[in-house]
Amino acid sequence: MNQLIAIRAFTRVVETGSFTRVAEALDMPAATLSKTVRELEAHLGVRLLERTTRRVSVTAEGVLYYEKAGRILHDLEDIDASFGAVSDAPRGVLRVDVGGATARNVLVPALPDFLDRYPDIRLELGVSDRPLSQISEHVDCVVRIGALADASMVTHLLGYAEVVSCASPTYLAWHGTPEHPDALRQGHRLLNYLSPMSGRPFPFRFEQGDDRVEIIAENQLGINESNAHLAAAVAGLGVIQTFLHTARPALQSGELVEVLPDWRPSALPLLLVYPQTRQMTHRLRVFVEWVIEAFSSRLG
């Protein structure tokens, strides 16, 4: 058994959940791939994967082995890339985790420029609204909105995300346009954005000068993903608070209308984050430099 090949095969199966897709990607017969993973399990003396005719699941031992083996593979990639770091062509896999709406409206539209500049970097995006504490150790950096309390992280400020309140024209025609935040307490449906960590709704916040209003809504619908949250407002289901860069296309098209524009709460920092222990590879360095430039122009 070639243990390195077996580890690579196992980690790819965990990440894709499919022997077939990994076999195709590695140009390897599926039977050979399955045999390779079984040999790895025999070598370790534990079962890493549970296989059925319909799906592949990871055992508790498999999860632990994946975390440890993944760090080894990541280090190997960094070692390989370091020998090419003296050149102007960074290469290798770069794994970035970014929130859903930020990916859709800011990062992805800017990516053609990055991929044209650095054709030897293979970028893998994890798109979700998961909190930082739930991000895999195998990710090189994370883009998130909000203050960061973890002192073990290196942060780069990408800009500030403005918060807007908005609803569809159809909704406002039926329920009226509020002239003060207190008007939202009765006769309006507020669409909660739920914390992906706790499941609790974030309060609606409003500020005007020294005045502060906070509303914690208890309504029928709560959503924990930013794009679906926006879609619910476009569908006329209620009023949302979201980030301006999330809502901007719908505001420009007329699908949404900003309400209470004089009561916008304070903008929140948009940060690129990675652990202090993470080696600053050539590919990560150029991505950090590029994303600071790209976000500064697109958040305006």
Short mmCIF file of N, CA and C in Angstrom, two decimals, residues 179-181 205-213 260-266:
data_model
loop_
_atom_site.label_atom_id
_atom_site.label_comp_id
_atom_site.label_asym_id
_atom_site.label_seq_id
_atom_site.Cartn_x
_atom_site.Cartn_y
_atom_site.Cartn_z
N GLU A 179 -42.73 54.78 9.09
CA GLU A 179 -42.01 56.05 9.18
C GLU A 179 -41.13 56.11 10.43
N HIS A 180 -41.29 55.12 11.31
CA HIS A 180 -40.48 55.06 12.53
C HIS A 180 -40.32 53.57 12.88
N PRO A 181 -39.17 53.17 13.44
CA PRO A 181 -38.99 51.74 13.77
C PRO A 181 -40.11 51.17 14.64
N ARG A 205 -32.01 46.25 14.54
CA ARG A 205 -31.43 47.41 15.23
C ARG A 205 -31.55 48.65 14.34
N PHE A 206 -31.86 49.76 14.97
CA PHE A 206 -32.02 51.03 14.26
C PHE A 206 -31.30 52.13 15.04
N GLU A 207 -30.68 53.05 14.33
CA GLU A 207 -29.97 54.16 14.97
C GLU A 207 -30.23 55.44 14.18
N GLN A 208 -30.45 56.50 14.92
CA GLN A 208 -30.55 57.84 14.33
C GLN A 208 -30.01 58.83 15.35
N GLY A 209 -28.81 59.33 15.08
CA GLY A 209 -28.17 60.19 16.07
C GLY A 209 -27.92 59.41 17.35
N ASP A 210 -28.44 59.94 18.46
CA ASP A 210 -28.28 59.26 19.75
C ASP A 210 -29.42 58.29 20.05
N ASP A 211 -30.41 58.23 19.18
CA ASP A 211 -31.55 57.35 19.41
C ASP A 211 -31.23 55.93 18.95
N ARG A 212 -31.62 54.96 19.78
CA ARG A 212 -31.41 53.55 19.47
C ARG A 212 -32.73 52.80 19.68
N VAL A 213 -33.08 51.96 18.71
CA VAL A 213 -34.27 51.12 18.83
C VAL A 213 -33.87 49.69 18.49
N LEU A 260 -37.01 53.02 6.14
CA LEU A 260 -36.33 53.69 7.25
C LEU A 260 -34.86 53.97 6.93
N PRO A 261 -34.56 54.59 5.78
CA PRO A 261 -33.16 54.83 5.40
C PRO A 261 -32.42 55.76 6.36
N ASP A 262 -33.17 56.58 7.11
CA ASP A 262 -32.53 57.48 8.08
C ASP A 262 -32.24 56.79 9.40
N TRP A 263 -32.57 55.50 9.48
CA TRP A 263 -32.38 54.76 10.72
C TRP A 263 -31.42 53.58 10.53
N ARG A 264 -30.47 53.71 9.63
CA ARG A 264 -29.51 52.62 9.43
C ARG A 264 -28.63 52.44 10.67
N PRO A 265 -28.46 51.19 11.13
CA PRO A 265 -27.54 50.95 12.25
C PRO A 265 -26.08 51.05 11.79
N SER A 266 -25.17 50.99 12.73
CA SER A 266 -23.75 51.12 12.42
C SER A 266 -23.29 49.99 11.50
#
